[in-house]
Short mmCIF file of C-alpha atoms in Angstrom, two decimals:
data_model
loop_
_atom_site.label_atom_id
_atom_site.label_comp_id
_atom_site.label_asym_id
_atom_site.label_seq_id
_atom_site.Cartn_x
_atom_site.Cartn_y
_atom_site.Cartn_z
CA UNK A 1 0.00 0.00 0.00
CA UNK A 2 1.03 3.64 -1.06
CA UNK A 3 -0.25 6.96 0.48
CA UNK A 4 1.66 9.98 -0.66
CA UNK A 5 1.24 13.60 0.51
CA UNK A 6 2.95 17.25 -0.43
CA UNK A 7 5.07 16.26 2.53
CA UNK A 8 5.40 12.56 3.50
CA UNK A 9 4.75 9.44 1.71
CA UNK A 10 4.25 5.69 3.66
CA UNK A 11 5.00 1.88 2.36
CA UNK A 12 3.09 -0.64 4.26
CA UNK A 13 3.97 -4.33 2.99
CA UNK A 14 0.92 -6.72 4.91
CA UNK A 15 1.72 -9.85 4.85
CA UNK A 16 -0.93 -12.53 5.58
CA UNK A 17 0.18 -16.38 5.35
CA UNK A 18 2.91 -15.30 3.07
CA UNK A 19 6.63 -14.39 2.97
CA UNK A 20 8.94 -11.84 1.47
CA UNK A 21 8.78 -12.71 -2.40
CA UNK A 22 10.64 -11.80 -5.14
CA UNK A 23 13.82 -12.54 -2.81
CA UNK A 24 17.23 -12.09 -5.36
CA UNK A 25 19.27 -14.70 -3.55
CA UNK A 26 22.54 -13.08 -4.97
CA UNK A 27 22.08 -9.78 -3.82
CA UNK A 28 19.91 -10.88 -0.69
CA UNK A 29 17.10 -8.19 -1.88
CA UNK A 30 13.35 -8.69 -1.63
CA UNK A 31 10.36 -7.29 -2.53
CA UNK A 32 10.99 -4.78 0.16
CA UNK A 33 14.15 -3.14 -1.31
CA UNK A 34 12.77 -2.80 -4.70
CA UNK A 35 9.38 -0.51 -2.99
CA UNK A 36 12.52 1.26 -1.70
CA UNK A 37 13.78 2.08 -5.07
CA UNK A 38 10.65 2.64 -6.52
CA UNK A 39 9.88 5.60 -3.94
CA UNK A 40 13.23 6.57 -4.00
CA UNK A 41 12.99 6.99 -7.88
CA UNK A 42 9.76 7.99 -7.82
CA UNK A 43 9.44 10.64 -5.06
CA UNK A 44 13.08 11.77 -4.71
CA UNK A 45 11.38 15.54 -3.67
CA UNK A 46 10.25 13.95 -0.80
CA UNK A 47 12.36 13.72 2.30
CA UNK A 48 10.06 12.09 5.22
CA UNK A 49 9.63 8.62 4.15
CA UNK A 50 8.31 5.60 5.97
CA UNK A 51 8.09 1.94 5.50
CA UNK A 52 6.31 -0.26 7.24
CA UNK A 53 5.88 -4.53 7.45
CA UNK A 54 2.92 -5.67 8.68
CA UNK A 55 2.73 -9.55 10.54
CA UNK A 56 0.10 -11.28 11.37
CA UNK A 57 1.66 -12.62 15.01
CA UNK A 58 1.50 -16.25 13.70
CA UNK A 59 3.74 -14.83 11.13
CA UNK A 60 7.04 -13.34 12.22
CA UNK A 61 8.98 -12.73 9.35
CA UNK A 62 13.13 -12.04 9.94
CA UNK A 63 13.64 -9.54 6.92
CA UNK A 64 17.22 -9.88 7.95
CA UNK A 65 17.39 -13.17 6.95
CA UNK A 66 16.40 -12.30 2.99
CA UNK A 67 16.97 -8.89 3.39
CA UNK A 68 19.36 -6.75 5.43
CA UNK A 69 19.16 -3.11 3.79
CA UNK A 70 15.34 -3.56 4.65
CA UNK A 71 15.93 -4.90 8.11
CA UNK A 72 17.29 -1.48 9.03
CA UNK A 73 13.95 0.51 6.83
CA UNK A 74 11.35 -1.19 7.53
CA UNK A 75 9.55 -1.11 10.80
CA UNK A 76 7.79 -4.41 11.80
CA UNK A 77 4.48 -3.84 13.26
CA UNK A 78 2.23 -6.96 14.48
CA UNK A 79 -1.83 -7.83 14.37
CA UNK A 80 -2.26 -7.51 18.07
CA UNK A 81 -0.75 -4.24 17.57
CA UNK A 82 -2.69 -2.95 15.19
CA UNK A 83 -5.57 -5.28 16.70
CA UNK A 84 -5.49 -3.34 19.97
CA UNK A 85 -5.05 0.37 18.79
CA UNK A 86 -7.96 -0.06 16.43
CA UNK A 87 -10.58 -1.96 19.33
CA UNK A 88 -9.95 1.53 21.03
CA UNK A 89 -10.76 3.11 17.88
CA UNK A 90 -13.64 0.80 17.04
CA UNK A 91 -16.68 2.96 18.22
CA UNK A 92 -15.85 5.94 16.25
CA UNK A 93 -15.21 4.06 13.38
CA UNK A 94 -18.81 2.33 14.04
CA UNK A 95 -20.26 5.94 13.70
CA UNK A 96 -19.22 6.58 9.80
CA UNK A 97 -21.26 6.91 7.09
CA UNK A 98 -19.61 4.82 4.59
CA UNK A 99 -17.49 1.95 6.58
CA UNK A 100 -19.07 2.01 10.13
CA UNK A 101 -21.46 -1.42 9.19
CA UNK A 102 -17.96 -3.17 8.65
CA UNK A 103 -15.89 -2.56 12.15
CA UNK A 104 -16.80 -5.51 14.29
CA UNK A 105 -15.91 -7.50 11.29
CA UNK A 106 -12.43 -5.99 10.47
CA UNK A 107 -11.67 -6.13 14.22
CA UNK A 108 -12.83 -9.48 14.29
CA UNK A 109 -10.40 -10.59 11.39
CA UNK A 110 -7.81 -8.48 13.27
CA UNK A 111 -8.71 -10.70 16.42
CA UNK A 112 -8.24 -13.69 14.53
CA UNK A 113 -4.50 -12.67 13.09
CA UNK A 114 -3.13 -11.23 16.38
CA UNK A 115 -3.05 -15.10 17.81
CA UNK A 116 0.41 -17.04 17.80
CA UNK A 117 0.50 -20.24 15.47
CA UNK A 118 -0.75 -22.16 18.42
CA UNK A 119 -3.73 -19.61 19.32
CA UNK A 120 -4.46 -19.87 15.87
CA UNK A 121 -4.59 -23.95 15.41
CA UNK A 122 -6.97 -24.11 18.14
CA UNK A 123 -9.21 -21.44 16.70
CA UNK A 124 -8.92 -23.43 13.47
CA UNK A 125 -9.88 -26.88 15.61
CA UNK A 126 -12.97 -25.64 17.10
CA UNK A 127 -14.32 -23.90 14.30
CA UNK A 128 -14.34 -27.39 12.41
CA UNK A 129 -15.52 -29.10 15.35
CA UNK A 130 -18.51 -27.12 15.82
CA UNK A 131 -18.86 -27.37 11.87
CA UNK A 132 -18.68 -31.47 12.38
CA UNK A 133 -21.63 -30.71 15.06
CA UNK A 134 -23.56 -29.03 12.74
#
């Protein structure tokens, strides 16, 4: 995601059940270094730029591993993070017009990827248990 302003302009990677891609083994660059360039080539009149990785919690990606440049860029933020700033945010985003009818269920999918791989398996259990039941 992209959002660009006379004065700032923000990268978010979000990365559900999936890794860095586009990883050049050779140069150990990912996806994450070429968003780099592109801004960089794209927006070189703006200074304040941001970049951002976000992790479901079941999902901890090391971007050092595939990507060291971007280990140093990119700030890592996870689910429950973003899970728990946006339940404090969720009854004023309730009250708008356009998107209000849809926060319980984004903070419900947040919910859902803010639990560890093992939080997550048994959330994935009992929903097909209760299926079998039905």
């Amino acid at each position: 995601m992209l959002a660009e302003g006379k004065k700032h302009v923000i990268v978010i990677e979000n990365k559900i059940l999936s890794g860095l891609n586009g990883i050049d083994k050779h140069k150990n660059l990912s996806q994450l270094s070429a968003y780099k360039e592109y801004i960089d080539k794209n927006y070189s009149d703006i200074q304040n730029k941001k970049f951002y990785l976000f992790h479901p919690d079941y999902n901890d990606i090391d971007i050092a591993q595939f990507d060291e440049p971007a280990e140093k860029l990119y700030k890592k933020i996870s689910f429950s993070k973003i899970y728990k700033f946006m339940k404090e945010k969720n009854e004023p985003l309730k009250k708008t017009p356009k998107y209000g009818k849809y926060a319980d269920d984004f903070i419900a999918i947040l919910k859902l990827h803010s639990k560890n791989q093992n939080e997550r398996l048994q959330h994935i259990a009992m929903e097909r248990f209760f299926e079998v039941l039905t």
